[in-house]
Coordinates of C-alpha atoms in Angstrom, one line a residue:
Chain A
M20 CA 0.0 0.0 0.0
K21 CA 3.0 2.2 -0.3
L22 CA 1.6 4.1 -3.2
D23 CA -1.9 4.8 -2.0
V24 CA -1.8 8.5 -1.3
I25 CA -5.3 8.8 0.0
L26 CA -4.8 6.0 2.5
R27 CA -1.5 7.3 3.7
V28 CA -2.6 11.0 4.1
G29 CA -6.0 10.0 5.6
T30 CA -4.3 7.7 8.1
K31 CA -2.0 10.5 9.2
L32 CA -5.0 12.8 9.6
V33 CA -7.0 10.2 11.6
L34 CA -4.2 8.8 13.9
P35 CA -4.0 11.7 16.4
F36 CA -7.7 11.7 16.8
I37 CA -7.7 8.0 17.5
L38 CA -5.1 8.5 20.2
L39 CA -7.1 11.4 21.6
F40 CA -10.2 9.4 21.7
A41 CA -8.3 6.6 23.5
F42 CA -7.2 9.0 26.2
Y43 CA -10.8 10.5 26.3
V44 CA -12.2 7.0 26.9
Q45 CA -9.4 6.4 29.5
F46 CA -9.8 9.5 31.6
H47 CA -13.5 10.1 31.0
G48 CA -14.4 6.5 32.1
D49 CA -15.6 7.8 35.4
Y50 CA -18.3 9.8 33.8
G51 CA -19.1 8.1 30.5
P52 CA -18.7 4.6 29.1
G53 CA -15.3 3.2 28.8
G54 CA -12.2 2.6 30.9
G55 CA -8.8 1.2 30.7
F56 CA -9.7 -1.9 28.7
Q57 CA -11.5 -0.1 25.9
A58 CA -9.0 2.7 25.8
G59 CA -6.1 0.2 25.6
V60 CA -7.8 -1.6 22.7
I61 CA -8.3 1.7 20.9
A62 CA -4.7 2.8 21.4
A63 CA -3.6 -0.6 20.1
G64 CA -5.9 -0.1 17.2
M65 CA -4.0 3.1 16.3
V66 CA -0.7 1.1 16.3
I67 CA -2.2 -1.6 14.1
L68 CA -3.6 1.0 11.7
Y69 CA -0.2 2.6 11.4
A70 CA 1.4 -0.8 10.9
I71 CA -1.1 -1.8 8.2
I72 CA -0.7 1.4 6.2
F73 CA 3.0 2.2 6.7
G74 CA 4.4 -1.3 7.2
L75 CA 5.6 -3.2 10.3
K76 CA 9.1 -1.7 10.3
A77 CA 7.8 1.9 10.4
A78 CA 5.4 1.1 13.2
Q79 CA 8.2 -0.6 15.2
R80 CA 10.4 2.4 14.7
V81 CA 7.7 4.6 16.4
I82 CA 6.6 2.1 19.0
P83 CA 9.4 -0.5 19.5
Q84 CA 8.6 -4.1 20.0
E85 CA 10.6 -4.2 23.2
L86 CA 8.4 -1.4 24.6
V87 CA 5.1 -3.1 24.0
Q88 CA 6.5 -6.3 25.5
V89 CA 7.6 -4.5 28.6
M90 CA 4.2 -2.9 28.9
I91 CA 2.5 -6.3 29.2
P92 CA 3.8 -7.0 32.8
L93 CA 4.2 -3.3 33.6
G94 CA 0.5 -2.7 33.7
V95 CA -0.1 -5.7 36.1
L96 CA 2.7 -4.3 38.2
V97 CA 1.1 -0.8 38.3
Y98 CA -2.3 -2.4 39.2
A99 CA -0.9 -4.6 41.9
G100 CA 1.5 -1.9 43.1
T101 CA -1.5 0.4 43.7
G102 CA -2.8 -2.3 46.1
V103 CA 0.6 -2.6 47.8
V104 CA 0.9 1.1 48.2
S105 CA -2.5 1.2 49.8
M106 CA -1.3 -1.5 52.1
L107 CA 1.8 0.5 53.0
L108 CA -0.5 3.4 53.8
G109 CA -2.2 1.2 56.4
Y110 CA -5.3 0.1 54.6
K111 CA -6.3 -3.2 53.0
F112 CA -5.0 -4.3 49.6
L113 CA -6.6 -2.1 46.9
E114 CA -8.5 0.0 49.4
Y115 CA -7.8 3.4 48.1
T116 CA -8.9 5.5 51.1
G117 CA -5.3 6.4 52.1
F118 CA -4.4 8.2 48.9
A119 CA -5.9 11.6 49.8
Q120 CA -7.6 13.4 52.7
K121 CA -11.0 13.3 51.1
F122 CA -12.7 9.9 50.7
L123 CA -13.9 10.6 47.2
T124 CA -10.7 12.2 45.9
A125 CA -8.7 9.2 47.3
H126 CA -10.9 6.7 45.5
E127 CA -10.7 8.8 42.3
W128 CA -6.9 8.6 42.5
G129 CA -7.1 4.8 43.1
I130 CA -9.4 4.3 40.1
L131 CA -7.1 6.4 38.0
F132 CA -4.0 4.3 38.8
V133 CA -5.8 1.0 38.5
E134 CA -7.3 2.0 35.1
L135 CA -3.8 3.1 34.0
G136 CA -2.5 -0.3 34.8
V137 CA -5.3 -1.9 32.8
F138 CA -4.6 0.4 29.9
I139 CA -0.9 -0.3 29.8
T140 CA -1.4 -4.1 29.9
V141 CA -4.2 -4.2 27.4
S142 CA -2.6 -1.9 24.8
G143 CA 0.8 -3.6 25.2
T144 CA -0.7 -7.1 24.9
M145 CA -2.8 -6.2 21.8
S146 CA 0.1 -4.5 20.0
A147 CA 2.6 -7.2 20.9
M148 CA 0.2 -9.9 19.7
F149 CA -0.2 -8.0 16.4
Y150 CA 3.5 -7.6 16.0
A151 CA 4.0 -11.3 16.7
F152 CA 1.4 -12.4 14.2
V153 CA 2.5 -10.1 11.4
G154 CA 6.3 -10.4 12.1
R155 CA 6.1 -14.2 11.9
G156 CA 5.3 -14.4 8.2
R157 CA 8.1 -12.0 7.1
Chain B
M3 CA -14.9 3.1 16.3
N4 CA -14.7 6.8 17.0
K5 CA -18.3 7.6 16.0
D6 CA -19.6 4.5 17.9
G7 CA -18.0 5.7 21.1
V8 CA -19.3 9.2 20.8
S9 CA -22.9 8.1 20.2
G10 CA -22.4 5.7 23.1
A11 CA -21.6 8.6 25.4
V12 CA -24.7 10.5 24.2
V13 CA -27.0 7.5 24.9
E14 CA -25.3 6.9 28.3
G15 CA -25.9 10.4 29.4
A16 CA -29.5 10.3 28.1
S17 CA -30.2 7.0 29.9
V18 CA -28.8 8.4 33.1
Q19 CA -31.4 11.1 33.0
G20 CA -34.1 8.7 31.9
T21 CA -35.0 10.6 28.8
G22 CA -33.4 8.4 26.2
L23 CA -34.6 8.9 22.6
I24 CA -35.9 5.4 22.2
K25 CA -37.1 5.0 25.7
G26 CA -40.9 4.7 25.9
A27 CA -41.4 5.2 22.2
S28 CA -43.7 2.6 20.5
I29 CA -45.1 1.7 17.1
E30 CA -48.7 0.4 17.2
G31 CA -48.3 -0.7 20.8
V32 CA -44.9 -2.5 20.4
P33 CA -42.0 -0.8 22.1
V34 CA -39.3 0.4 19.7
E35 CA -36.7 -1.4 21.8
S36 CA -38.4 -4.7 21.2
L37 CA -38.7 -4.1 17.5
L38 CA -35.0 -3.1 17.3
M39 CA -34.1 -6.2 19.3
M40 CA -36.1 -8.5 16.9
V41 CA -34.4 -7.0 13.9
L42 CA -31.0 -7.3 15.4
L43 CA -31.5 -10.9 16.6
T44 CA -32.8 -11.9 13.2
L45 CA -29.8 -10.5 11.5
L46 CA -27.6 -12.3 14.0
A47 CA -29.3 -15.6 13.1
V48 CA -28.9 -14.9 9.4
I49 CA -25.2 -14.1 9.8
T50 CA -24.6 -17.2 11.9
I51 CA -26.1 -19.3 9.1
A52 CA -24.0 -17.5 6.5
I53 CA -20.9 -18.2 8.6
V54 CA -21.7 -21.9 8.7
R55 CA -22.3 -22.0 4.9
Q56 CA -19.2 -20.0 4.0
R57 CA -16.1 -21.9 2.9
N58 CA -13.9 -18.9 2.2
M59 CA -12.1 -18.0 5.5
F60 CA -11.8 -14.4 4.5
G61 CA -15.6 -14.2 4.2
V62 CA -16.0 -15.9 7.6
V63 CA -13.7 -13.4 9.3
M64 CA -15.7 -10.5 7.8
L65 CA -19.0 -12.0 8.7
A66 CA -17.7 -12.6 12.3
S67 CA -16.8 -8.9 12.4
I68 CA -20.3 -7.9 11.3
Y69 CA -21.6 -10.3 13.9
S70 CA -19.6 -8.5 16.6
F71 CA -20.9 -5.1 15.4
L72 CA -24.5 -6.4 15.6
M73 CA -23.8 -7.8 19.0
A74 CA -22.5 -4.4 20.1
S75 CA -25.8 -2.9 18.8
V76 CA -27.7 -5.4 20.9
M77 CA -25.7 -4.3 23.9
M78 CA -26.5 -0.7 23.1
V79 CA -30.2 -1.5 23.0
L80 CA -29.8 -3.2 26.4
D81 CA -28.2 0.0 27.7
A82 CA -24.9 -1.8 28.4
V83 CA -22.8 0.8 26.8
D84 CA -19.5 -0.3 28.3
V85 CA -20.0 -3.8 27.0
A86 CA -21.1 -2.5 23.6
M87 CA -17.9 -0.5 23.4
T88 CA -15.7 -3.5 24.4
E89 CA -17.5 -5.7 21.9
A90 CA -17.1 -3.2 19.1
S91 CA -13.4 -2.6 19.7
V92 CA -12.3 -6.1 20.6
G93 CA -14.8 -8.3 18.8
A94 CA -15.1 -6.3 15.6
G95 CA -11.7 -4.6 15.7
I96 CA -8.8 -6.4 17.2
S97 CA -9.9 -10.0 16.7
T98 CA -10.7 -9.3 13.1
V99 CA -7.2 -8.0 12.5
I100 CA -5.7 -10.9 14.4
L101 CA -7.7 -13.4 12.4
L102 CA -6.8 -11.7 9.1
A103 CA -3.1 -11.9 10.2
T104 CA -3.6 -15.6 10.9
L105 CA -5.1 -16.1 7.5
H106 CA -2.0 -14.4 6.1
L107 CA 0.0 -17.2 7.7
T108 CA -2.3 -20.1 6.7
K109 CA -4.5 -21.0 3.8
S110 CA -7.7 -19.0 3.4
V111 CA -10.0 -21.7 2.1
E112 CA -11.5 -24.4 4.4
Y113 CA -10.9 -28.0 3.3
P114 CA -14.1 -29.7 2.1
Q115 CA -15.2 -32.1 4.8
V116 CA -14.7 -35.8 4.2
R117 CA -16.4 -37.3 7.2
G118 CA -20.1 -37.9 7.7
V119 CA -22.4 -35.2 9.1
I120 CA -24.4 -37.5 11.4
I121 CA -22.2 -37.3 14.5
P122 CA -21.7 -33.5 14.3
I123 CA -25.4 -32.9 13.9
F124 CA -26.2 -35.3 16.8
V125 CA -23.6 -33.5 19.0
S126 CA -24.9 -30.1 18.2
V127 CA -28.6 -31.1 18.6
V128 CA -27.9 -32.7 22.0
V129 CA -25.8 -29.7 23.2
G130 CA -28.3 -27.2 21.9
A131 CA -31.2 -29.1 23.6
A132 CA -29.2 -29.2 26.8
L133 CA -28.6 -25.5 26.7
I134 CA -32.3 -24.7 25.9
W135 CA -33.3 -27.0 28.8
G136 CA -30.9 -25.1 31.0
T137 CA -32.5 -21.8 30.1
M138 CA -35.9 -23.2 31.2
S139 CA -35.0 -22.7 34.9
L140 CA -33.6 -19.2 34.4
P141 CA -35.7 -16.3 35.6
P142 CA -37.6 -14.5 32.8
F143 CA -35.4 -12.1 30.7
G144 CA -35.2 -8.5 32.0
I145 CA -37.1 -9.2 35.2
V146 CA -36.0 -6.8 38.0
D147 CA -36.1 -9.2 41.0
A148 CA -34.0 -11.9 39.4
P149 CA -31.5 -13.4 41.9
V150 CA -28.5 -11.8 40.2
H151 CA -30.0 -8.4 40.9
M152 CA -30.9 -9.1 44.5
H153 CA -27.5 -10.2 46.0
T154 CA -24.8 -7.4 45.9
A155 CA -26.0 -5.1 43.1
P156 CA -28.4 -3.1 45.3
T157 CA -25.7 -2.6 47.9
Y158 CA -23.3 -1.3 45.3
L159 CA -25.9 1.0 43.7
A160 CA -26.8 2.4 47.1
A161 CA -23.2 2.7 48.3
S162 CA -22.1 4.2 45.0
R163 CA -24.7 7.0 45.6
D164 CA -23.8 7.5 49.3
H165 CA -20.1 7.7 48.6
L166 CA -20.6 10.2 45.7
A167 CA -18.5 7.8 43.6
P168 CA -18.0 8.5 39.9
P169 CA -21.3 8.9 37.9
N170 CA -20.5 5.9 35.8
M171 CA -21.3 3.1 38.3
V172 CA -19.8 0.5 36.0
T173 CA -16.4 2.1 36.6
S174 CA -16.8 2.4 40.3
V175 CA -17.9 -1.2 40.6
L176 CA -15.2 -2.4 38.2
A177 CA -12.3 -0.5 39.6
D178 CA -13.3 0.0 43.2
Y179 CA -15.8 -2.4 44.7
R180 CA -14.7 -5.3 42.6
S181 CA -11.1 -4.2 42.2
F182 CA -9.8 -7.7 43.0
D183 CA -11.7 -9.2 40.0
T184 CA -10.4 -6.6 37.7
L185 CA -6.8 -7.3 38.9
G186 CA -7.6 -11.0 38.0
E187 CA -8.8 -9.9 34.5
T188 CA -5.7 -7.9 33.9
A189 CA -3.6 -10.9 35.0
V190 CA -5.6 -13.0 32.5
I191 CA -4.8 -10.6 29.7
F192 CA -1.2 -10.6 30.8
T193 CA -1.1 -14.4 30.7
A194 CA -2.8 -14.6 27.3
G195 CA -0.4 -12.1 25.9
I196 CA 2.7 -13.9 27.3
G197 CA 1.3 -17.2 26.0
V198 CA 0.8 -16.0 22.5
L199 CA 4.2 -14.4 22.4
M200 CA 5.9 -17.5 23.6
L201 CA 4.0 -19.6 21.1
L202 CA 4.7 -17.4 18.1
K203 CA 8.1 -16.0 18.8
G204 CA 9.6 -19.2 20.1
R205 CA 8.7 -21.0 16.9
R206 CA 10.0 -18.2 14.7
R207 CA 13.4 -18.1 16.4
K208 CA 13.7 -21.8 15.9
M209 CA 12.7 -21.5 12.3
L210 CA 15.1 -18.7 11.7
G211 CA 17.9 -20.8 13.3
E212 CA 17.1 -23.7 11.1
S213 CA 17.0 -21.6 8.0
E214 CA 20.4 -20.2 8.9
G215 CA 21.7 -23.6 9.6
Q216 CA 20.3 -25.5 6.6
G217 CA 19.8 -22.7 4.1
D218 CA 17.0 -24.6 2.2
R219 CA 14.2 -23.3 4.4
G220 CA 14.9 -19.6 3.9
G221 CA 12.1 -19.1 1.4
E222 CA 9.6 -20.7 3.8
A223 CA 10.6 -18.7 6.8

């Protein structure tokens, strides 16, 4: 697809909005539909679209394979680490009340970190799976 | 995907206020939601039959993608916007891409079946009958006081309001009240990703090693 101008230019136009939408879904998950899982899949969709149009090598130059592979365990660590931090603050595992003075603010922070962990793992897993599938045939 | 999510947000906001566009509307006494549901479920059945009859794997993947989009629409009608979003992005998006990538590695036409059809038909009839028999003892669809709605859900709904938790209760249940479960789900995704990577990358490295050693498998790898 190297010669298809419309696809290449159109993809470049659309890509930032896909990423923006992923972050909207991520951080607006408290108020609207969505959350870390959906946002992670959308962000991975951006990587996949880029790889389909511009080729696997170009995509791996922007988002290296090592990075997405590190992201897979990193998200679980962020999630579990949130729980461990709340234990260190004197509360139960994944009880967010210690993160701030106000109850609601503390829980919003907790949800934010937890969803961030989900986002990292999901987007990393989906991108790494796509890289593995496509890279195998080459 | 973008458009889908935006309209999802609109419908979510509307349903929170209880003034959704399709809420309460009816055509000749039949609620619009039921009509939509009938159309969508009929289309689902049609696509299922089409998938069974299709021999070209590319067509099967595309039909499965359409199936997922219809399923997402069903979830929208049921007001499960978060599930609809997941179904649209994972079912219709990622899995379609992964299946197409798999087709790239394998052949894209299903081999004609050589064995008889009696045993498969028998198995599917028995399993289908067992499933239908199993649904007999389920509470009626959409009933408010079904056991699943009576156990912890009212507690979460009441507590979510008392705690002034995030307006989207799905998020507060998923990431706060049931945080342990979501940690488990994340671990499942982690395990699945690691498993796929081990399967695919391990093989490739071996194949590359062989092709370097023997030289005659270079074209294949």
